[in-house]
Every structure is written in C-alpha cells, then in structure tokens.
CSV table of C-alpha atoms in Angstrom, one decimal:
chain,number,residue,atom,x,y,z
A,11,GLN,CA,214.6,166.0,129.2
A,12,GLY,CA,218.0,167.5,128.6
A,13,SER,CA,221.2,168.7,130.7
A,14,GLY,CA,219.7,172.1,132.5
A,15,ASP,CA,219.2,172.9,135.9
A,16,ASP,CA,216.1,170.9,136.4
A,17,GLN,CA,216.1,168.3,133.7
A,18,PHE,CA,217.5,165.0,133.7
A,19,THR,CA,218.7,162.4,130.7
A,20,SER,CA,218.8,159.4,132.1
A,21,PRO,CA,217.4,159.6,135.6
A,22,MET,CA,218.1,156.2,137.4
A,23,GLY,CA,217.3,156.2,141.0
A,24,ILE,CA,214.7,158.0,143.1
A,25,PHE,CA,215.2,158.1,147.3
A,26,ARG,CA,212.9,160.1,149.9
A,27,ASP,CA,215.1,160.5,153.2
A,28,PRO,CA,213.5,160.3,156.9
A,29,ARG,CA,213.6,164.0,156.6
A,30,GLY,CA,211.7,164.2,152.8
A,31,TYR,CA,214.0,165.1,151.2
A,32,LEU,CA,213.8,163.2,147.5
A,33,TYR,CA,217.1,162.4,145.6
A,34,ILE,CA,217.0,162.0,141.9
A,35,ALA,CA,220.0,160.5,140.7
A,36,ASP,CA,221.0,161.1,136.8
A,37,THR,CA,223.8,158.9,135.4
A,38,SER,CA,223.9,160.3,132.1
A,39,ASN,CA,224.4,164.1,133.7
A,40,ASN,CA,226.4,162.8,136.4
A,41,ARG,CA,224.7,164.7,139.2
A,42,ILE,CA,222.2,164.0,141.9
A,43,LYS,CA,219.1,166.5,142.4
A,44,ILE,CA,218.0,166.7,145.7
A,45,TYR,CA,214.4,168.7,146.3
A,46,ALA,CA,213.5,169.7,149.7
A,47,PRO,CA,210.0,168.5,151.2
A,48,VAL,CA,207.1,171.1,150.6
A,49,ILE,CA,204.6,172.1,152.6
A,50,ALA,CA,201.9,174.2,151.5
A,51,SER,CA,199.5,176.2,153.0
A,52,LEU,CA,196.0,178.2,152.9
A,53,THR,CA,194.1,181.0,154.4
A,54,HIS,CA,190.6,180.9,154.9
A,55,GLN,CA,187.9,183.8,155.6
A,56,ALA,CA,187.8,185.8,159.1
A,57,THR,CA,185.0,185.3,161.0
A,58,SER,CA,183.6,186.7,164.0
A,59,VAL,CA,185.2,190.1,163.4
A,60,LEU,CA,184.1,192.5,166.1
A,61,GLY,CA,185.2,196.2,166.8
A,62,THR,CA,188.6,194.7,168.5
A,63,THR,CA,188.6,190.7,167.9
A,64,ALA,CA,188.6,188.9,165.1
A,65,THR,CA,189.5,185.0,164.3
A,66,LEU,CA,191.3,184.1,161.5
A,67,HIS,CA,191.6,180.7,159.7
A,68,GLY,CA,193.8,178.8,157.8
A,69,SER,CA,195.0,175.2,157.1
A,70,VAL,CA,197.8,172.8,156.3
A,71,TYR,CA,197.2,170.9,153.4
A,72,ASP,CA,200.3,169.2,152.1
A,73,ILE,CA,203.3,168.4,153.8
A,74,SER,CA,205.6,166.3,151.8
A,75,GLY,CA,206.2,164.1,154.7
A,76,VAL,CA,207.2,166.5,157.0
A,77,ASP,CA,205.2,167.7,159.8
A,78,ALA,CA,205.4,171.6,160.5
A,79,PHE,CA,207.5,172.4,163.6
A,80,GLN,CA,205.6,176.2,163.6
A,81,HIS,CA,202.0,177.9,162.2
A,82,GLY,CA,200.3,180.6,162.1
A,83,PHE,CA,199.6,183.8,160.9
A,84,ILE,CA,200.8,187.1,160.5
A,85,TYR,CA,198.5,190.7,159.6
A,86,SER,CA,199.1,193.6,159.3
A,87,THR,CA,196.9,197.7,158.3
A,88,ALA,CA,199.6,197.5,155.5
A,89,SER,CA,198.5,195.5,152.4
A,90,ASP,CA,202.2,194.7,151.5
A,91,PHE,CA,202.6,193.8,155.5
A,92,SER,CA,205.6,196.2,155.3
A,93,SER,CA,204.9,197.6,158.7
A,94,ASP,CA,203.3,197.6,161.7
A,95,VAL,CA,203.1,193.4,161.7
A,96,SER,CA,201.9,191.1,163.9
A,97,THR,CA,202.3,187.3,164.1
A,98,THR,CA,200.6,184.4,166.4
A,99,THR,CA,202.8,181.3,166.8
A,100,LEU,CA,200.7,178.0,167.1
A,101,GLY,CA,203.4,175.4,167.5
A,102,ALA,CA,204.2,172.7,165.5
A,103,PHE,CA,200.8,171.0,163.2
A,104,VAL,CA,200.6,167.3,162.4
A,105,GLY,CA,199.9,165.8,159.5
A,106,VAL,CA,197.0,168.3,157.1
A,107,GLY,CA,194.1,169.8,158.4
A,108,ASP,CA,192.3,173.4,159.3
A,109,TYR,CA,193.3,175.9,162.4
A,110,SER,CA,192.2,179.3,163.5
A,111,ALA,CA,193.2,181.4,166.1
A,112,ASP,CA,191.7,184.1,167.8
A,113,ILE,CA,193.5,188.0,167.4
A,114,SER,CA,192.1,190.7,169.9
A,115,GLY,CA,193.3,194.5,170.7
A,116,LEU,CA,192.6,195.6,166.8
A,117,THR,CA,191.7,199.1,165.9
A,118,PRO,CA,188.2,199.9,165.2
A,119,GLY,CA,187.2,200.4,161.7
A,120,THR,CA,190.3,199.1,160.1
A,121,THR,CA,191.2,197.2,157.6
A,122,TYR,CA,193.4,194.2,158.7
A,123,TYR,CA,195.3,192.2,155.9
A,124,PHE,CA,196.5,188.5,156.5
A,125,ARG,CA,198.0,185.4,155.7
A,126,ALA,CA,198.1,181.6,157.1
A,127,TYR,CA,201.8,180.2,157.3
A,128,ALA,CA,203.6,177.2,157.8
A,129,ASN,CA,207.1,175.9,158.3
A,130,ASN,CA,208.3,172.8,157.8
A,131,GLY,CA,212.2,173.9,158.3
A,132,THR,CA,212.7,173.4,154.6
A,133,GLY,CA,211.1,177.1,154.5
A,134,VAL,CA,207.5,179.0,155.2
A,135,GLU,CA,204.8,178.8,152.8
A,136,TYR,CA,202.4,181.7,153.1
A,137,GLY,CA,198.5,181.4,152.2
A,138,GLN,CA,196.6,183.9,150.0
A,139,ARG,CA,196.5,187.2,151.2
A,140,LEU,CA,193.0,188.4,152.2
A,141,SER,CA,191.6,191.0,154.4
A,142,PHE,CA,188.3,192.1,156.4
A,143,LEU,CA,187.3,195.3,158.0
A,144,THR,CA,186.5,195.8,161.9
A,145,ASN,CA,183.4,197.4,163.1
A,146,ASN,CA,183.3,200.8,164.4
A,147,ALA,CA,180.9,201.0,166.1
A,148,GLN,CA,179.3,198.7,169.4
A,149,SER,CA,177.7,195.9,168.5
A,150,VAL,CA,173.9,194.8,169.7
A,151,THR,CA,172.0,192.0,169.1
A,152,THR,CA,168.4,192.1,169.3
A,153,GLY,CA,166.5,189.3,170.3
A,154,GLY,CA,163.0,188.0,169.9
A,155,ALA,CA,160.1,189.4,172.5
A,156,THR,CA,159.1,186.7,174.5
A,157,LEU,CA,156.2,186.3,177.8
A,158,VAL,CA,153.6,188.6,175.5
A,159,THR,CA,150.2,189.1,177.1
A,160,ASN,CA,147.6,191.0,176.7
A,161,SER,CA,149.8,193.7,178.7
A,162,THR,CA,153.0,193.2,179.2
A,163,VAL,CA,155.8,191.9,176.8
A,164,THR,CA,159.4,191.2,177.8
A,165,LEU,CA,162.3,192.3,175.5
A,166,ASN,CA,165.3,190.1,174.7
A,167,GLY,CA,168.9,191.6,173.8
A,168,SER,CA,172.5,191.3,174.3
A,169,ILE,CA,175.6,193.6,174.1
A,170,ASP,CA,178.3,191.5,171.7
A,171,ASP,CA,180.5,193.9,171.4
A,172,THR,CA,181.5,197.2,173.4
A,173,MET,CA,185.1,198.0,172.0
A,174,GLY,CA,187.2,197.8,174.9
A,175,ALA,CA,184.7,200.2,177.1
A,176,ASP,CA,182.2,199.2,179.5
A,177,ALA,CA,178.5,200.5,178.0
A,178,THR,CA,177.4,203.1,180.2
A,179,GLU,CA,174.0,203.1,178.9
A,180,HIS,CA,171.2,200.0,177.1
A,181,GLY,CA,167.8,199.7,176.7
A,182,PHE,CA,165.0,199.0,174.9
C-alpha cells in the first residue's frame, strides 16, 4: 500500500480487456495502472544430439490470456548469444504446451547454447539457457547377433550419423 509506481492506496476496480491487458483503478492516487499480459517459456534438454543435428525442446506454460504469435529457439556457439546466433521460427502457438524443433548444419565437436522463446505481442519471453555438445565422431550402433548356429552367425549394426559424409567402409 502506498503511492509508488506499483503501489495502490485505494484500488477500486479491475478490468481485463480482450487482448489480456489488466487495468487497475486507484481512486486515492487518481490513476489507472495498466499491466501488459505476460507469456512464460521454458527450455528443456536437447535430445538426439549427433555430429551435425539435434532436437531442441521447449514449452509455453503461461499465456495470461494471450496466445503466442511466434515461438521457437535461438541457438549459438557464444554462451551470451553475442555472435553466430541462429533462430528457429515456428509460428503461432495456441494455449500452453510443449514444442520442439530439429536443427541441422551444426559443427561436430562444438558446444551450442540455446533458449526457447515465445512472443505474444507484448514482448519476447526466453526460457533458461541450456547447452549441448555435438558428437565429434561418426556414430554407429552395434546390434545383437541373430541367426546363430554351430558354424555361422549374423552380426547386425547401423550407421547413425556420418557427419555429412558418406561412409566409405563399414563392417565388423
């Protein structure tokens, strides 16, 4: 209670318009304080990180009555996002929930920093900064042996990531 910027002496009315703006009338201070709708965003751990690709995850968890007209991710090799910044632009997002984006063209063996973001027209809200390290080597998976007999066996495996180049040799 008081006469400071975010204080009220005698609040007498509260109104929310269709855009989500909140109006509070204070008769003693002879003013109306207007609060813009907020939007809240979270960043989640990256998955499927290989040499040149990764999947980023985020969520919108509070829209204060106004949907996001834009959401996505920013990512960079600079921890403060001061250089080499890339952005995914995923478009409008209605309500709250999770979203993800596959990114490619990454450099193997490099740390990337990323943040989820959402914009509802009153400002951009960024989730916390997280990071991931891309693989620095080709990725293969060895499967289990099948068709085992007394004299033969079938060995199984797959090439998961060639880091942008075709494999020239493979085998067991």
